[in-house]
């Protein structure tokens, strides 16, 4: 009887005053405790912590970062990520609210170290017409420096750099080898297993006439293996803009060193339709078995949100998704040398790619777009900031100032990415056993990760066949999640014709905003090969009731624009549910992922208004709903 009374008290705490007289039946208590010992944390064999980090950060070693004024290097990046106060290149003190657990410094592999020699007027730089012109303008400063910077970036993006200049800052040259070795040794200095993880990596910056095909490469290994190679580049001797060349580099890396690596694409929204090809690739080659096999092997994750726009979906692709138009960048490609057209969108966004993967799998037997989700900053300031109230821009010239949002990120006769549209995003949460390179890298490869636009909300997502509401009552849903199902990134194979059940749990960022709702996004391919998607509200805060169409009303808005603040008087601190797919068909392939939305909060432009007296343009978006995206769980029929 005492056991029943104690459990009844726990039920009251979970369900509120209306359950005060509830006494659970003996039958409902069977199997309620899933631990293997009295201490639920003993004998635990699954990932129990979420580790926060950034897979995409540049320092002054990257050519474009240095050109825009970043004089800080990887030392600053690691110190800042570990929680130390540093001085930004603009001279301002800056510190994270909370340290990160891990970081990948991903300098652009092309031209690493060139910026230092441009500024110093090195003899090899002055020996080329381009190098001499850029060096003189950069040292002149002011408008001449700005024009030279933009000219250099455009020249690179269009593949028109002087071959002699490129060769000096490409693999095989003494200059390049020295820069790579310095990056390796700095990462080793700050890597502290159990406390902070510093990965070796780089960004392969592929551009096809300004169309973005960038990938970051992340190594699992230490210096002994990273030192055996030099990064893959896109220009100069041995370089290529074709991802197949990068996949070959990854294959060679593993064969030569015995190490492990993977590639991580980003900003398909700036590719003008070529990031996720389904028929013809940008090279003119067809999507074939070799391509889908290589991409499936080497790209387990996709960077779904970052500073240059959100990459989940687009309103044109998802017209029934009321939250689809979030931090949308759709004016054109990366350098706005070509405007966007609607037919390009299908090859640019993560949700659509996940669906198209089913069609390619039907054709080739392999799904190349079976990826999990990560988030990153892509900051070029050495500062991994993803919080709107601590936003330090993408480049040094966009660090806090009263006028920064007035300057476009890019503007041509094809369109504009206005300065206010830059996004504070994002971070990656990794469910791993420990804070080490091996543990975090392995979790990323098995896709047990999720992306957020900045807030550090804790999110669990499991799929299985036997989850019930009672499984949430333990307050430790992960125990039963791993015991009865698979976590985010996993696979469900048909065991019966019954619909799968999904257990999702979200806890707000302890210093952030309350939660609005949890949604499950489903994509599937029917028996005729047609592709579909649907967004389900599965848990929401407050006393809202869905309307006749099943839509949950907006949560409300407590943002005080004059003070750049909000109150947690709406929303919930946590949301959890077990959900069964009401439209399940056992014969159809499907994916499911959870999207967690916060209540509305200020974007960084309002903090600039309050702190700096900045003028916010009339068309600027001032308020947004930050969010998290879990990696999908895939369902496949038998056979």
Short mmCIF file of N, CA and C in Angstrom, two decimals, residues 54-59 61-62 74 78 103-110 112 176 179-188 197-204 215-223 225-227 229-232 246 249-250 253 260-264 437 441 444:
data_model
loop_
_atom_site.label_atom_id
_atom_site.label_comp_id
_atom_site.label_asym_id
_atom_site.label_seq_id
_atom_site.Cartn_x
_atom_site.Cartn_y
_atom_site.Cartn_z
N UNK A 54 29.68 23.44 -32.19
CA UNK A 54 29.57 24.12 -33.48
C UNK A 54 30.47 23.39 -34.47
N UNK A 55 29.89 22.95 -35.59
CA UNK A 55 30.65 22.21 -36.59
C UNK A 55 31.21 23.11 -37.69
N UNK A 56 31.14 24.43 -37.52
CA UNK A 56 31.44 25.29 -38.67
C UNK A 56 31.83 26.69 -38.21
N UNK A 57 33.13 26.91 -38.03
CA UNK A 57 33.61 28.20 -37.54
C UNK A 57 34.92 28.58 -38.25
N UNK A 58 35.02 29.86 -38.61
CA UNK A 58 36.22 30.38 -39.29
C UNK A 58 36.93 31.40 -38.42
N UNK A 59 38.25 31.44 -38.56
CA UNK A 59 39.06 32.46 -37.90
C UNK A 59 39.74 33.29 -38.99
N UNK A 61 42.43 32.92 -40.29
CA UNK A 61 43.18 32.10 -41.23
C UNK A 61 42.40 31.89 -42.53
N UNK A 62 41.07 31.99 -42.47
CA UNK A 62 40.27 31.87 -43.69
C UNK A 62 40.36 33.18 -44.47
N UNK A 74 42.78 30.71 -34.31
CA UNK A 74 42.12 29.60 -33.63
C UNK A 74 42.28 29.61 -32.11
N UNK A 78 39.04 28.80 -29.70
CA UNK A 78 38.93 27.75 -28.68
C UNK A 78 38.74 28.34 -27.29
N UNK A 103 34.08 21.87 -30.50
CA UNK A 103 34.16 22.83 -31.60
C UNK A 103 34.96 22.23 -32.75
N UNK A 104 34.52 22.56 -33.98
CA UNK A 104 35.31 22.25 -35.17
C UNK A 104 35.67 23.58 -35.84
N UNK A 105 36.94 23.92 -35.85
CA UNK A 105 37.41 25.08 -36.61
C UNK A 105 37.58 24.61 -38.05
N UNK A 106 36.84 25.22 -38.96
CA UNK A 106 36.78 24.76 -40.35
C UNK A 106 37.22 25.88 -41.29
N UNK A 107 38.52 26.12 -41.35
CA UNK A 107 39.01 27.15 -42.26
C UNK A 107 38.76 26.74 -43.70
N UNK A 108 38.53 27.71 -44.57
CA UNK A 108 38.43 27.43 -45.99
C UNK A 108 39.75 26.82 -46.45
N UNK A 109 39.66 25.65 -47.08
CA UNK A 109 40.89 24.95 -47.47
C UNK A 109 41.62 25.68 -48.60
N UNK A 110 40.90 26.36 -49.48
CA UNK A 110 41.54 27.12 -50.54
C UNK A 110 42.13 28.42 -49.99
N UNK A 112 44.37 29.04 -47.65
CA UNK A 112 44.66 29.22 -46.22
C UNK A 112 45.99 29.94 -46.04
N UNK A 176 51.48 26.38 -47.38
CA UNK A 176 50.24 25.68 -47.02
C UNK A 176 50.48 24.65 -45.92
N UNK A 179 50.72 26.29 -42.50
CA UNK A 179 49.44 26.74 -41.94
C UNK A 179 48.64 25.55 -41.41
N UNK A 180 48.58 24.46 -42.16
CA UNK A 180 47.83 23.27 -41.73
C UNK A 180 48.43 22.69 -40.45
N UNK A 181 49.75 22.66 -40.36
CA UNK A 181 50.39 22.14 -39.15
C UNK A 181 50.07 23.03 -37.95
N UNK A 182 50.04 24.31 -38.14
CA UNK A 182 49.71 25.22 -37.04
C UNK A 182 48.28 24.98 -36.55
N UNK A 183 47.34 24.79 -37.48
CA UNK A 183 45.95 24.51 -37.09
C UNK A 183 45.86 23.20 -36.32
N UNK A 184 46.59 22.20 -36.75
CA UNK A 184 46.58 20.90 -36.07
C UNK A 184 47.09 21.05 -34.64
N UNK A 185 48.22 21.71 -34.48
CA UNK A 185 48.82 21.82 -33.16
C UNK A 185 47.96 22.66 -32.21
N UNK A 186 47.30 23.67 -32.74
CA UNK A 186 46.43 24.48 -31.88
C UNK A 186 45.24 23.66 -31.39
N UNK A 187 44.65 22.87 -32.27
CA UNK A 187 43.55 22.00 -31.85
C UNK A 187 44.01 21.02 -30.77
N UNK A 188 45.20 20.47 -30.94
CA UNK A 188 45.73 19.53 -29.94
C UNK A 188 45.92 20.22 -28.59
N UNK A 197 36.27 19.17 -26.43
CA UNK A 197 36.77 18.45 -27.60
C UNK A 197 37.02 19.42 -28.74
N UNK A 198 38.23 19.39 -29.27
CA UNK A 198 38.61 20.20 -30.44
C UNK A 198 38.89 19.24 -31.59
N UNK A 199 38.02 19.26 -32.58
CA UNK A 199 38.18 18.38 -33.74
C UNK A 199 39.10 19.02 -34.78
N UNK A 200 39.75 18.15 -35.55
CA UNK A 200 40.45 18.60 -36.75
C UNK A 200 39.47 18.60 -37.91
N UNK A 201 39.50 19.65 -38.72
CA UNK A 201 38.58 19.71 -39.85
C UNK A 201 38.91 20.88 -40.75
N UNK A 202 38.15 21.03 -41.81
CA UNK A 202 38.31 22.14 -42.74
C UNK A 202 37.04 22.27 -43.57
N UNK A 203 36.90 23.39 -44.29
CA UNK A 203 35.79 23.56 -45.20
C UNK A 203 36.29 23.47 -46.64
N UNK A 204 35.69 22.56 -47.39
CA UNK A 204 35.91 22.43 -48.83
C UNK A 204 34.88 23.33 -49.50
N UNK A 215 31.13 21.95 -48.32
CA UNK A 215 31.11 20.87 -47.33
C UNK A 215 32.19 21.12 -46.28
N UNK A 216 31.87 20.81 -45.04
CA UNK A 216 32.88 20.74 -43.99
C UNK A 216 33.31 19.30 -43.83
N UNK A 217 34.56 19.09 -43.56
CA UNK A 217 35.11 17.76 -43.32
C UNK A 217 35.53 17.68 -41.86
N UNK A 218 35.09 16.64 -41.17
CA UNK A 218 35.39 16.47 -39.75
C UNK A 218 36.10 15.14 -39.56
N UNK A 219 37.30 15.19 -38.97
CA UNK A 219 38.09 14.00 -38.70
C UNK A 219 37.81 13.48 -37.30
N UNK A 220 37.78 12.17 -37.16
CA UNK A 220 37.62 11.55 -35.84
C UNK A 220 38.94 11.51 -35.08
N UNK A 221 40.02 11.75 -35.80
CA UNK A 221 41.35 11.37 -35.34
C UNK A 221 42.15 12.52 -34.76
N UNK A 222 43.30 12.15 -34.18
CA UNK A 222 44.21 13.12 -33.61
C UNK A 222 45.27 13.56 -34.59
N UNK A 223 46.28 14.26 -34.06
CA UNK A 223 47.31 14.87 -34.91
C UNK A 223 48.09 13.83 -35.69
N UNK A 225 47.28 11.34 -37.33
CA UNK A 225 46.67 11.01 -38.62
C UNK A 225 46.38 12.26 -39.44
N UNK A 226 45.96 13.34 -38.79
CA UNK A 226 45.70 14.58 -39.52
C UNK A 226 46.96 15.10 -40.21
N UNK A 227 48.12 14.86 -39.60
CA UNK A 227 49.37 15.35 -40.17
C UNK A 227 49.81 14.58 -41.42
N UNK A 229 48.07 14.09 -44.02
CA UNK A 229 47.39 14.59 -45.22
C UNK A 229 47.36 16.11 -45.20
N UNK A 230 46.95 16.69 -46.31
CA UNK A 230 46.59 18.09 -46.37
C UNK A 230 45.18 18.19 -46.93
N UNK A 231 44.44 19.23 -46.58
CA UNK A 231 43.02 19.30 -46.96
C UNK A 231 42.80 19.26 -48.47
N UNK A 232 41.60 18.84 -48.84
CA UNK A 232 41.16 18.88 -50.22
C UNK A 232 40.79 20.32 -50.57
N UNK A 246 35.84 15.12 -53.65
CA UNK A 246 35.96 15.14 -52.19
C UNK A 246 35.75 13.75 -51.62
N UNK A 249 38.85 11.92 -51.93
CA UNK A 249 39.82 12.35 -50.91
C UNK A 249 39.53 11.65 -49.58
N UNK A 250 38.27 11.58 -49.20
CA UNK A 250 37.90 10.92 -47.95
C UNK A 250 38.27 9.44 -47.98
N UNK A 253 41.96 9.26 -47.56
CA UNK A 253 42.36 9.57 -46.19
C UNK A 253 42.24 8.34 -45.30
N UNK A 260 39.22 8.01 -39.71
CA UNK A 260 37.83 8.13 -40.15
C UNK A 260 37.46 9.60 -40.31
N UNK A 261 36.60 9.86 -41.29
CA UNK A 261 36.18 11.23 -41.58
C UNK A 261 34.82 11.21 -42.26
N UNK A 262 34.13 12.33 -42.22
CA UNK A 262 32.90 12.48 -43.00
C UNK A 262 32.76 13.92 -43.46
N UNK A 263 31.86 14.12 -44.41
CA UNK A 263 31.59 15.45 -44.97
C UNK A 263 30.20 15.91 -44.56
N UNK A 264 30.05 17.22 -44.46
CA UNK A 264 28.82 17.82 -43.93
C UNK A 264 28.47 19.02 -44.80
N UNK A 437 36.57 13.05 -28.75
CA UNK A 437 36.44 13.03 -30.20
C UNK A 437 35.71 11.78 -30.66
N UNK A 441 32.02 12.09 -32.34
CA UNK A 441 32.06 11.80 -33.77
C UNK A 441 31.19 10.59 -34.09
N UNK A 444 27.60 11.53 -34.12
CA UNK A 444 27.22 12.27 -35.32
C UNK A 444 27.02 11.32 -36.50
#
